[in-house]
Coordinates of N, CA and C and ligand atoms in Angstrom, one line a residue:
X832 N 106.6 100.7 85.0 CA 105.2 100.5 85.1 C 105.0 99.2 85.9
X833 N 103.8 99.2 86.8 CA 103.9 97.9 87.4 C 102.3 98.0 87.7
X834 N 101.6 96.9 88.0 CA 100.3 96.6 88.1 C 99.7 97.5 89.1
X835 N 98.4 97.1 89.6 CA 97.4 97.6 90.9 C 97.2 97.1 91.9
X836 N 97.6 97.6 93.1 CA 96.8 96.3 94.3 C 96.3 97.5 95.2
X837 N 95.1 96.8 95.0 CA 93.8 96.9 95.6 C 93.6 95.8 97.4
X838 N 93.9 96.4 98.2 CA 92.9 95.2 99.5 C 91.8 95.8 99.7
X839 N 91.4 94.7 100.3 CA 89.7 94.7 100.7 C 89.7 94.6 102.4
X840 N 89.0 94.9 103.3 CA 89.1 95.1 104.6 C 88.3 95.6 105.5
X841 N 87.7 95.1 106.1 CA 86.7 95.5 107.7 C 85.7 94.3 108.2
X842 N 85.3 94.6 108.9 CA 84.4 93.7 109.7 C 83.7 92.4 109.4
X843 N 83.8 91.2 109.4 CA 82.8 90.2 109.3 C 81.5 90.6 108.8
X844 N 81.3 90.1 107.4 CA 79.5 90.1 106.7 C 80.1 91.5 106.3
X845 N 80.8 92.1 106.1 CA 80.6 94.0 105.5 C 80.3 93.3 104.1
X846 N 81.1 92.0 103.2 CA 80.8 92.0 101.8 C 82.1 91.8 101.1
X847 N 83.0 92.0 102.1 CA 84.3 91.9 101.1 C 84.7 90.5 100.4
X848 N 84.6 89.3 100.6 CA 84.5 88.1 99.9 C 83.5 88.4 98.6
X849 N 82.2 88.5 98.8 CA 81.2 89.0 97.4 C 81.7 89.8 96.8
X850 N 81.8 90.8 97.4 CA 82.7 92.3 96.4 C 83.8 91.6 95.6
X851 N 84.6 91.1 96.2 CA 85.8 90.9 95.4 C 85.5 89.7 94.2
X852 N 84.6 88.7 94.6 CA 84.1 87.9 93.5 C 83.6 88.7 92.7
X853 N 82.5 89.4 92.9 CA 81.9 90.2 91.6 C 83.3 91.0 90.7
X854 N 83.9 92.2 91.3 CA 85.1 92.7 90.8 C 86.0 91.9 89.8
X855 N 86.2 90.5 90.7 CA 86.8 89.9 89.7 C 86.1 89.5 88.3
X856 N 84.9 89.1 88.4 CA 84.3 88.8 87.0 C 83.9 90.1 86.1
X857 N 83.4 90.8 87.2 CA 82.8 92.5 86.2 C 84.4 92.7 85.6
X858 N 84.9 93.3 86.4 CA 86.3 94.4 85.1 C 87.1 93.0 84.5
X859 N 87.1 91.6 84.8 CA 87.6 90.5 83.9 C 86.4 90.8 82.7
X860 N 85.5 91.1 82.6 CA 84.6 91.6 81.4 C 85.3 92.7 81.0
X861 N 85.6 93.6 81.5 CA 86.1 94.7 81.3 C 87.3 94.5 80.3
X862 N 88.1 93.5 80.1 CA 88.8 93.4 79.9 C 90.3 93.4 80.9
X863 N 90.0 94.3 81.8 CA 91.6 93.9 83.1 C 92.1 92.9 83.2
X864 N 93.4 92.7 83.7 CA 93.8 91.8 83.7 C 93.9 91.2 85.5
X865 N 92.7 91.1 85.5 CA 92.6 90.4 87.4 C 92.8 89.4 87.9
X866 N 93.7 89.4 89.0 CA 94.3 88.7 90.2 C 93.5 88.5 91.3
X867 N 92.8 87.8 91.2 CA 91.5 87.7 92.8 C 92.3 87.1 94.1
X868 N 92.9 87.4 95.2 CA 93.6 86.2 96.2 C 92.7 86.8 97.5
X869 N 93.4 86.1 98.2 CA 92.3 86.1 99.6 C 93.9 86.0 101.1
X870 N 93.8 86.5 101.6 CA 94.5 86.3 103.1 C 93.9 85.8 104.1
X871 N 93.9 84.6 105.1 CA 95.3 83.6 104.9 C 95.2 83.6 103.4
X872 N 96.1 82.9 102.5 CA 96.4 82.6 101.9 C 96.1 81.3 101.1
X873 N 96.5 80.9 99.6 CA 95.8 79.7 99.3 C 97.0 78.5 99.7
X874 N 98.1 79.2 99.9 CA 99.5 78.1 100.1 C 98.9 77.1 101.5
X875 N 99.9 76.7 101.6 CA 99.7 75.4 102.5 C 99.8 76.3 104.3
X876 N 100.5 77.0 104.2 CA 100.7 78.0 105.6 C 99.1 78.3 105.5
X877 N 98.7 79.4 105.2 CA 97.8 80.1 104.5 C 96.1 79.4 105.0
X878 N 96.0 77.8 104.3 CA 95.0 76.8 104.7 C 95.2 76.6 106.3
X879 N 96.8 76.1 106.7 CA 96.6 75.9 107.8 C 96.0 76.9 109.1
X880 N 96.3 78.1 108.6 CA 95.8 79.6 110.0 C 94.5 79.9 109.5
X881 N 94.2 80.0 108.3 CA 92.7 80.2 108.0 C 91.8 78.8 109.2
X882 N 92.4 78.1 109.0 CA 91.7 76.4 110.2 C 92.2 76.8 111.3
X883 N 92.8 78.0 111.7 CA 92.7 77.4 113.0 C 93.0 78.8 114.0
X884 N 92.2 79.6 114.0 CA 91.9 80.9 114.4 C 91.5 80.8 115.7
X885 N 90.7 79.7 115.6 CA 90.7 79.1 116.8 C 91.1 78.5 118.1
X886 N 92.5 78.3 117.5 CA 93.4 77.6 118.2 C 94.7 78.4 118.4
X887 N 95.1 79.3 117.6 CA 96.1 80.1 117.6 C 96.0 81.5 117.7
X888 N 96.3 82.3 118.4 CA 95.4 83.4 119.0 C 96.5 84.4 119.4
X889 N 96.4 85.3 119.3 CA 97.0 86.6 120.0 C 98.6 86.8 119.2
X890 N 100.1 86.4 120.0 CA 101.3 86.8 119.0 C 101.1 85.6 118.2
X891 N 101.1 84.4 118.6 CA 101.0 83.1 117.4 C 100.4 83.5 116.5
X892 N 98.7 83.9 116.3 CA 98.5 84.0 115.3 C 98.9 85.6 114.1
X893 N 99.3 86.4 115.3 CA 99.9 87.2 114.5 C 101.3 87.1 113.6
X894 N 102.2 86.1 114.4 CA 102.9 85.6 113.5 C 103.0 84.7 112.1
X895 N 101.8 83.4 112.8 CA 101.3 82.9 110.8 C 100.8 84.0 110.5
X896 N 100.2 84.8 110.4 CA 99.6 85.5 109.3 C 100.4 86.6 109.2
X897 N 101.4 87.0 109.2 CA 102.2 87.7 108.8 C 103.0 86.9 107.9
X898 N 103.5 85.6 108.4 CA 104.6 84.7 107.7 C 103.5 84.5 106.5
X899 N 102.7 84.2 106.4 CA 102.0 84.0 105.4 C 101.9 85.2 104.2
X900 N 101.7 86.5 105.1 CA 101.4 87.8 104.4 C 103.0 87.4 103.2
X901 N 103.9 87.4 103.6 CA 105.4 87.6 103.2 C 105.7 86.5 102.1
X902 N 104.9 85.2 102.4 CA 104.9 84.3 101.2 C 104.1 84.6 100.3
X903 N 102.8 85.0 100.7 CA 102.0 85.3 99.5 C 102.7 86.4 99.2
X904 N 103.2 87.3 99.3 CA 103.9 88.8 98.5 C 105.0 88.0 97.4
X905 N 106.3 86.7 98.2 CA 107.1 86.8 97.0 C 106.4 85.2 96.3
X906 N 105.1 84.7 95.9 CA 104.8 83.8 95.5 C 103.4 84.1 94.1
X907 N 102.5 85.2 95.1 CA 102.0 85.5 94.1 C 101.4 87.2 94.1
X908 N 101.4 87.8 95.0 CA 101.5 89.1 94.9 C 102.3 90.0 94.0
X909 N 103.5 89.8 94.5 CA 104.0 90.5 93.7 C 104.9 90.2 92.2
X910 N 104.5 88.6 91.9 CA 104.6 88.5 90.5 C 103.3 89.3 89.5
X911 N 102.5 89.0 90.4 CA 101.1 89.4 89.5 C 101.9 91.2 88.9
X912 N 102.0 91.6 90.1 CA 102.3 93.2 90.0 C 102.9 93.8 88.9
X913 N 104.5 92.3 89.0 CA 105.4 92.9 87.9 C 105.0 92.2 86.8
X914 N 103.8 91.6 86.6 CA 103.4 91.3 85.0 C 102.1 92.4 84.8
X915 N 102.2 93.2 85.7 CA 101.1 94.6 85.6 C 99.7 93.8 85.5
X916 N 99.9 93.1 86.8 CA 98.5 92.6 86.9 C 97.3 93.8 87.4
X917 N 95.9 93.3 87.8 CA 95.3 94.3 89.1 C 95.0 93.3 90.1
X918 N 96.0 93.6 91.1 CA 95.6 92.4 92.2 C 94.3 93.3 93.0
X919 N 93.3 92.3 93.7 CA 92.5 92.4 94.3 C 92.5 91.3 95.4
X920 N 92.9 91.7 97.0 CA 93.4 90.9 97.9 C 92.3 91.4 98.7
X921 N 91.2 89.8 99.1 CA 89.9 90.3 100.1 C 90.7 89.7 101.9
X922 N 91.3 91.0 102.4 CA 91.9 91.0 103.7 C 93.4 91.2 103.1
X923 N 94.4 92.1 104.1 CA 95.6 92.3 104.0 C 96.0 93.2 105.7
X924 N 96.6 94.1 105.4 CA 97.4 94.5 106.5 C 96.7 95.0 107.7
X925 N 95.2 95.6 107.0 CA 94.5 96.2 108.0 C 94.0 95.2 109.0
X926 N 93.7 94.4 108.2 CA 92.7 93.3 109.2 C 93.7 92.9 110.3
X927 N 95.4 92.5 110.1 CA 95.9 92.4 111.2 C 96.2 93.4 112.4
X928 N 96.0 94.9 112.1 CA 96.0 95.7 113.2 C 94.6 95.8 113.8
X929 N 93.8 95.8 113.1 CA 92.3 95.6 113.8 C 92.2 94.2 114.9
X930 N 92.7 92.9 113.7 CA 92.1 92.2 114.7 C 93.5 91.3 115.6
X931 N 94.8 91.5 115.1 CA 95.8 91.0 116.6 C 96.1 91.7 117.1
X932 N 95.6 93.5 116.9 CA 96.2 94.2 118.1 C 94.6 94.3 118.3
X933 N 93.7 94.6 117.9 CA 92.7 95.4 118.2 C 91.7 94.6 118.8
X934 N 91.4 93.3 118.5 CA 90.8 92.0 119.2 C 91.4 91.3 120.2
X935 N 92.4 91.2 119.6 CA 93.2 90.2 120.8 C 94.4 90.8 121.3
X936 N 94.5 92.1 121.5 CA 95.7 92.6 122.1 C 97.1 92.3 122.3
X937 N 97.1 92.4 121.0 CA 98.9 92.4 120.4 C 99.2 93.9 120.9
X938 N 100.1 93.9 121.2 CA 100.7 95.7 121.1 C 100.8 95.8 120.0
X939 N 100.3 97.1 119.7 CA 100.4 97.2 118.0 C 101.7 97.8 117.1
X940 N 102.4 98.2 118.3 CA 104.0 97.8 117.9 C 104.3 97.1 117.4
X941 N 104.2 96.0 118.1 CA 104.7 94.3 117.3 C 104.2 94.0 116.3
X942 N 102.9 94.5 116.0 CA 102.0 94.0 114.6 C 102.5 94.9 113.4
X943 N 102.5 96.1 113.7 CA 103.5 96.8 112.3 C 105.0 96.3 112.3
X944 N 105.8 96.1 113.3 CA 107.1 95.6 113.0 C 107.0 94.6 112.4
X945 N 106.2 93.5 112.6 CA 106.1 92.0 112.0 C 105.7 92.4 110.0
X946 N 105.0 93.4 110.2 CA 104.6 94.2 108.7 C 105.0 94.9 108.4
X947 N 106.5 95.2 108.7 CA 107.6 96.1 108.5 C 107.7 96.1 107.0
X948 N 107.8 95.4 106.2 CA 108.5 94.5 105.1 C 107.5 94.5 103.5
X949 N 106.4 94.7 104.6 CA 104.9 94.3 103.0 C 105.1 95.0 102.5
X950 N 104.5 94.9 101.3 CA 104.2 95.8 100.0 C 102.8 97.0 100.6
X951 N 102.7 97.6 100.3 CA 101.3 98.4 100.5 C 100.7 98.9 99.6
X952 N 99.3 98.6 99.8 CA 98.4 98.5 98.9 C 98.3 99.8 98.3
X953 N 97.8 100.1 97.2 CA 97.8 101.2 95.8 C 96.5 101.9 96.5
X954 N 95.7 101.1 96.9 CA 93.9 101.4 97.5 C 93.4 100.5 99.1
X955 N 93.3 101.4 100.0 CA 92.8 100.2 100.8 C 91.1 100.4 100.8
X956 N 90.2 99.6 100.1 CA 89.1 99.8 100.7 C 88.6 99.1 101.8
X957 N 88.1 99.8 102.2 CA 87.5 99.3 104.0 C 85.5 99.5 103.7
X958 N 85.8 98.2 103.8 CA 84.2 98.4 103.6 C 83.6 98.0 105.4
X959 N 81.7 98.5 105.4 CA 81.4 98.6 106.3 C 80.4 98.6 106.7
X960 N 79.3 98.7 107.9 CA 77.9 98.9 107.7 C 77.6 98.9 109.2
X961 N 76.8 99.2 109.6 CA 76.2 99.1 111.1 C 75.8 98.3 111.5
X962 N 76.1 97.7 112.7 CA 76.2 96.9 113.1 C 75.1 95.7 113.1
X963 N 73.9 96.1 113.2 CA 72.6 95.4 113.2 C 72.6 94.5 111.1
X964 N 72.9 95.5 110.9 CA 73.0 94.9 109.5 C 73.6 93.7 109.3
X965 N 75.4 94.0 110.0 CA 76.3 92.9 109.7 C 76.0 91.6 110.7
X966 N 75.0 91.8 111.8 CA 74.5 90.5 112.6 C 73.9 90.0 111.9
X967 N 73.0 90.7 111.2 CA 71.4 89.7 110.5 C 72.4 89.3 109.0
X968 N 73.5 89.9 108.7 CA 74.0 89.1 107.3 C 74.8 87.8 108.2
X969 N 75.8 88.2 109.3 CA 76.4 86.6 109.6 C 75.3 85.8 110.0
X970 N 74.4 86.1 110.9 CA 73.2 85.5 111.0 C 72.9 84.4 110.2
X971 N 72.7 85.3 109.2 CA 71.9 84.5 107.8 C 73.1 83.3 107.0
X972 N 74.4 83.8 107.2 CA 75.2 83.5 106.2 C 76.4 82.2 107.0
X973 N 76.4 82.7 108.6 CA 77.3 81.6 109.4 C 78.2 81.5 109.4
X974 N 78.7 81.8 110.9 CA 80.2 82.7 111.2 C 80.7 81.7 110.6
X975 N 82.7 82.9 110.3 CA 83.2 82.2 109.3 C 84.9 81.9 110.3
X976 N 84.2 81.9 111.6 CA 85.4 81.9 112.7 C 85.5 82.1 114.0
X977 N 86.6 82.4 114.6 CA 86.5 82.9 116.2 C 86.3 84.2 116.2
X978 N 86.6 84.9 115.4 CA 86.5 86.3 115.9 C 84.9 86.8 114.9
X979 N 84.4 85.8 114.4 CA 82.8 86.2 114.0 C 81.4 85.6 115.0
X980 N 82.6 84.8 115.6 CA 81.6 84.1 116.7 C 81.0 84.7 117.8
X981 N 81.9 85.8 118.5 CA 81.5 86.8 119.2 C 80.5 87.8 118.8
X982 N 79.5 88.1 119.2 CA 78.0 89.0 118.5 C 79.3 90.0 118.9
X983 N 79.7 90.6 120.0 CA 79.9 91.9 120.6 C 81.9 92.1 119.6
X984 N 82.3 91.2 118.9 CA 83.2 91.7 117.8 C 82.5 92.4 116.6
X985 N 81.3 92.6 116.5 CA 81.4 93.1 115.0 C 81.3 95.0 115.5
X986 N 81.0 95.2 116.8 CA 80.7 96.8 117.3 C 82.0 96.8 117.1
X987 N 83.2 96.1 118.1 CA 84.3 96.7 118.2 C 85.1 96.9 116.8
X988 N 84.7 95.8 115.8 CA 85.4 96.0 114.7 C 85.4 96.9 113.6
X989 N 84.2 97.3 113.7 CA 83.5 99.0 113.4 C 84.4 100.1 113.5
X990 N 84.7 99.7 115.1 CA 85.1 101.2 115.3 C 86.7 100.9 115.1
X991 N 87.1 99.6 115.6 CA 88.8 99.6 115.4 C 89.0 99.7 113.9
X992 N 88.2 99.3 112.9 CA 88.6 99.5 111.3 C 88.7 101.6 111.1
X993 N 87.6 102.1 111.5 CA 87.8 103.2 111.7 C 89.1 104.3 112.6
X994 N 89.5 103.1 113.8 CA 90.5 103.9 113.9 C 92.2 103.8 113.7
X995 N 91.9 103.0 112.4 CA 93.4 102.3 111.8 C 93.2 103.3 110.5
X996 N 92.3 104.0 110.2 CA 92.3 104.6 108.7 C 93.7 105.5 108.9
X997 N 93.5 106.7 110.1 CA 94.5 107.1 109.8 C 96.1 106.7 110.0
X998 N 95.9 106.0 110.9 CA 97.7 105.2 110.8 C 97.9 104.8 109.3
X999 N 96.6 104.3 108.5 CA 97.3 103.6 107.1 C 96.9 104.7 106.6
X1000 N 96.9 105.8 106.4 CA 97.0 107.2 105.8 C 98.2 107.5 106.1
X1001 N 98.7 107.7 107.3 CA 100.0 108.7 107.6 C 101.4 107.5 107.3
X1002 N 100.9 105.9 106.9 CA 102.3 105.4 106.0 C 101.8 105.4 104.7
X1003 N 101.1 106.6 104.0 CA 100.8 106.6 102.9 C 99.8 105.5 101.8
X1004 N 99.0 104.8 102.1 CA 98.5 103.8 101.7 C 96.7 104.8 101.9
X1005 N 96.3 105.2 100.3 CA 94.8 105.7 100.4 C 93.5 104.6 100.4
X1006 N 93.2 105.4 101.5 CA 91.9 104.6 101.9 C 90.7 104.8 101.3
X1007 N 89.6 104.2 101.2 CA 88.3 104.5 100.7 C 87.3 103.8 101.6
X1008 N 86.3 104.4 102.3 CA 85.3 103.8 103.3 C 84.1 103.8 102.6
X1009 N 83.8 102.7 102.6 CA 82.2 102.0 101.7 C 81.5 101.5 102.8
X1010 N 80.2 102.3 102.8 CA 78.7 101.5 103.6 C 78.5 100.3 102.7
X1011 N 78.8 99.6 103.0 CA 77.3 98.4 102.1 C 76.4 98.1 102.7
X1012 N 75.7 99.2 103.3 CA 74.1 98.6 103.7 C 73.6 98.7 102.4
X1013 N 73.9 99.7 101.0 CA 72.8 99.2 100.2 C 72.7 98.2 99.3
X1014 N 72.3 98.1 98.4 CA 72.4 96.5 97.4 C 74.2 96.3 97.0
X1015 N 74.6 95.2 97.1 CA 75.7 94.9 96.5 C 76.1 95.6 95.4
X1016 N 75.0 95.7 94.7 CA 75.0 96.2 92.7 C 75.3 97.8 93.1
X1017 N 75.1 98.3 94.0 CA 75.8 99.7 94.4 C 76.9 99.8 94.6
X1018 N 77.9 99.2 95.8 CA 78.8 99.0 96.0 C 79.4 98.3 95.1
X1019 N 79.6 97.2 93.9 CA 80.1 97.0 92.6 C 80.6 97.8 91.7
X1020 N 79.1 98.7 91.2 CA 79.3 99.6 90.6 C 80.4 101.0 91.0
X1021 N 80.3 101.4 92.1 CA 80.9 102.1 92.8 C 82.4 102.1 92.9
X1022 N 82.5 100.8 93.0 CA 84.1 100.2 93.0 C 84.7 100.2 91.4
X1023 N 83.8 99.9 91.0 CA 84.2 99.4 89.0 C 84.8 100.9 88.7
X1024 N 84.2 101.9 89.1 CA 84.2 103.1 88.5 C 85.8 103.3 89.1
X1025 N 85.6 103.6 90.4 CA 86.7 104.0 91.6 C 88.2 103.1 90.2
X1026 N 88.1 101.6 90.8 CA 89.3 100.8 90.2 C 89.8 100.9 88.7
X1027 N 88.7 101.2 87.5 CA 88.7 101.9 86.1 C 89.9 102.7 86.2
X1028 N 88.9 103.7 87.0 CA 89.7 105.5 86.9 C 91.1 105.0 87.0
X1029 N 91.5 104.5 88.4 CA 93.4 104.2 89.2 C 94.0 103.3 88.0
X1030 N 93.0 102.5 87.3 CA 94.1 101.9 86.4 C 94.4 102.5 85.2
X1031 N 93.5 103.4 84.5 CA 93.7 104.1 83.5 C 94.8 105.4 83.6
X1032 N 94.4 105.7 84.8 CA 95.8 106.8 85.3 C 97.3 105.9 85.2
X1033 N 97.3 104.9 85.5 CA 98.6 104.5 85.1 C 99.1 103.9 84.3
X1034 N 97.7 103.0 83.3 CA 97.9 102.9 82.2 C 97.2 103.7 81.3
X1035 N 97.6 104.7 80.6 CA 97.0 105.6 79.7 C 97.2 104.5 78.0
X1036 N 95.9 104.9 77.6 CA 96.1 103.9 76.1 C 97.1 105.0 75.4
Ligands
LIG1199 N1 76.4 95.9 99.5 C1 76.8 94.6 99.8 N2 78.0 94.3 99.5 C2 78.4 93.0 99.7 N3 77.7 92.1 100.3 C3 76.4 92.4 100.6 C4 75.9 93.7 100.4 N4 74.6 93.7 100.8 C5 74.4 92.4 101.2 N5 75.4 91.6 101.1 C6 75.5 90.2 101.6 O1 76.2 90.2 102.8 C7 76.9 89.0 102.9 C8 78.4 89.4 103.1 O2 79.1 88.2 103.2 P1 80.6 88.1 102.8 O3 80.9 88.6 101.4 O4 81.0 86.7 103.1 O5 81.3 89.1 103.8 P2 82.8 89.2 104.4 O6 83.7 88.5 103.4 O7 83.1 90.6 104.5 O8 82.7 88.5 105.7 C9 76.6 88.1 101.6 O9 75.6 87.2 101.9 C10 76.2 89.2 100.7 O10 75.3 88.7 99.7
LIG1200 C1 94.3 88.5 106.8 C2 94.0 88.2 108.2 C3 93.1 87.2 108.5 N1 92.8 86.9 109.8 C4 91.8 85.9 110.1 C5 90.4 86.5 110.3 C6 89.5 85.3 109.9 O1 89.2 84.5 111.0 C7 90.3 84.5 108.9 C8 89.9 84.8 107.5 O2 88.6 84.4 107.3 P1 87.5 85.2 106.5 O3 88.1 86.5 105.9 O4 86.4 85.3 107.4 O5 87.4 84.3 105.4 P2 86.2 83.6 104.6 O6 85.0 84.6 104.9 O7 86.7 83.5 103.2 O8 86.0 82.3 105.3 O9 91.7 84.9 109.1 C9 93.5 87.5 110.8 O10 93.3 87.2 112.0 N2 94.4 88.4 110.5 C10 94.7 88.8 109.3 O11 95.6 89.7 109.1

């Protein structure tokens, strides 16, 4: 028996930072036993590539954030797992074939070899919404980097989140695609239900 991991994944403003806050306090009512982490990472690697997205770009940054993916797995990922935690990780593997091969043109060869090694997630949700929506939320809310600073990255990231579903289908990793254009409190609820069911199937009382 071993815990749940759950990633969260798609475009700038889709919601995945909020989602996963809420998640973590809703089913922490619930009683589950939740793991909230975030990629970069909170380690000191982790801080440093989240700062500087800006500055490190294309194979460099594909490489911290892999080196990072690999610490956070044996530091706190996959302890959580084997104390049958429910990790909930807002960004993981997807976001690196979206955005170092798919933004900044890594061959995407080199982006799965570098993620040869990860663990893969139990659930990937990919959340999402049209584009006009996710302008007027970063808009409102203020990019959270280089690759939010571009208006014309949140079209491409749309469609590149869309066309990575099936690669992380055919290495076995199930996906779930969520609109959040409507209220948060939909998409919450939606998810509580979804992540309930997957944990109850493997932990039966
Ligand atoms: N259905 C929804 N799900 C999540 N966030 C939503 C939703 N509708 C509106 N929002 C708002 O959109 C913004 C999304 O920001 P954030 O969670 O930081 O996105 P991300 O982490 O994906 O960049 C927040 O201000 C949030 O309140
Ligand atoms: C996980 C991951 C993140 N990143 C980048 C994308 C973002 O610029 C940054 C994470 O920032 P972001 O998710 O926007 O964080 P927050 O909203 O909490 O500030 O890291 C990658 O380039 N590749 C990855 O695989």
């Amino acid at each position: 028996m071993s815990g749940l991991f759950v990633a969260f994944d798609g475009p700038g403003g889709a919601g995945k930072s909020t989602t996963v806050r809420l998640l973590r306090e809703r089913l922490s009512e619930e009683g589950l036993p939740v793991v909230a982490t975030t990629e970069p990472s909170h380690s000191a690697l982790g801080r440093f590539t989240r700062a500087h997205t800006g500055d490190y770009r294309g194979l460099s940054l594909a490489c911290l954030v892999a080196a990072d993916r690999y610490h956070h797995l044996d530091t706190e990922i996959r302890p959580a797992l084997a104390a049958e935690r429910l990790v909930l990780c807002d960004r993981y593997l997807a976001s690196s074939l979206v955005l170092q091969a798919g933004i900044d043109g890594v061959p995407s060869e080199f982006v799965r070899a570098l993620n040869t090694h990860v663990d893969l997630p139990d659930l990937n949700v990919i959340m999402t919404a049209p584009p006009d929506v996710l302008r007027e939320r970063l808009t409102t809310r203020g990019s959270h980097g280089r690759f939010e600073d571009d208006p014309a990255n949140t079209g491409r990231e749309i469609v590149l989140y869309q066309e990575v579903l099936p690669m992380l289908e055919g290495i076995g990793v199930s996906t779930l695609v969520i609109d959040t254009s409507p209220d948060v409190e939909v998409t919450v609820s939606r998810l509580i239900r979804t992540i309930q069911a997957l944990w109850s199937h493997r932990h039966p009382q």
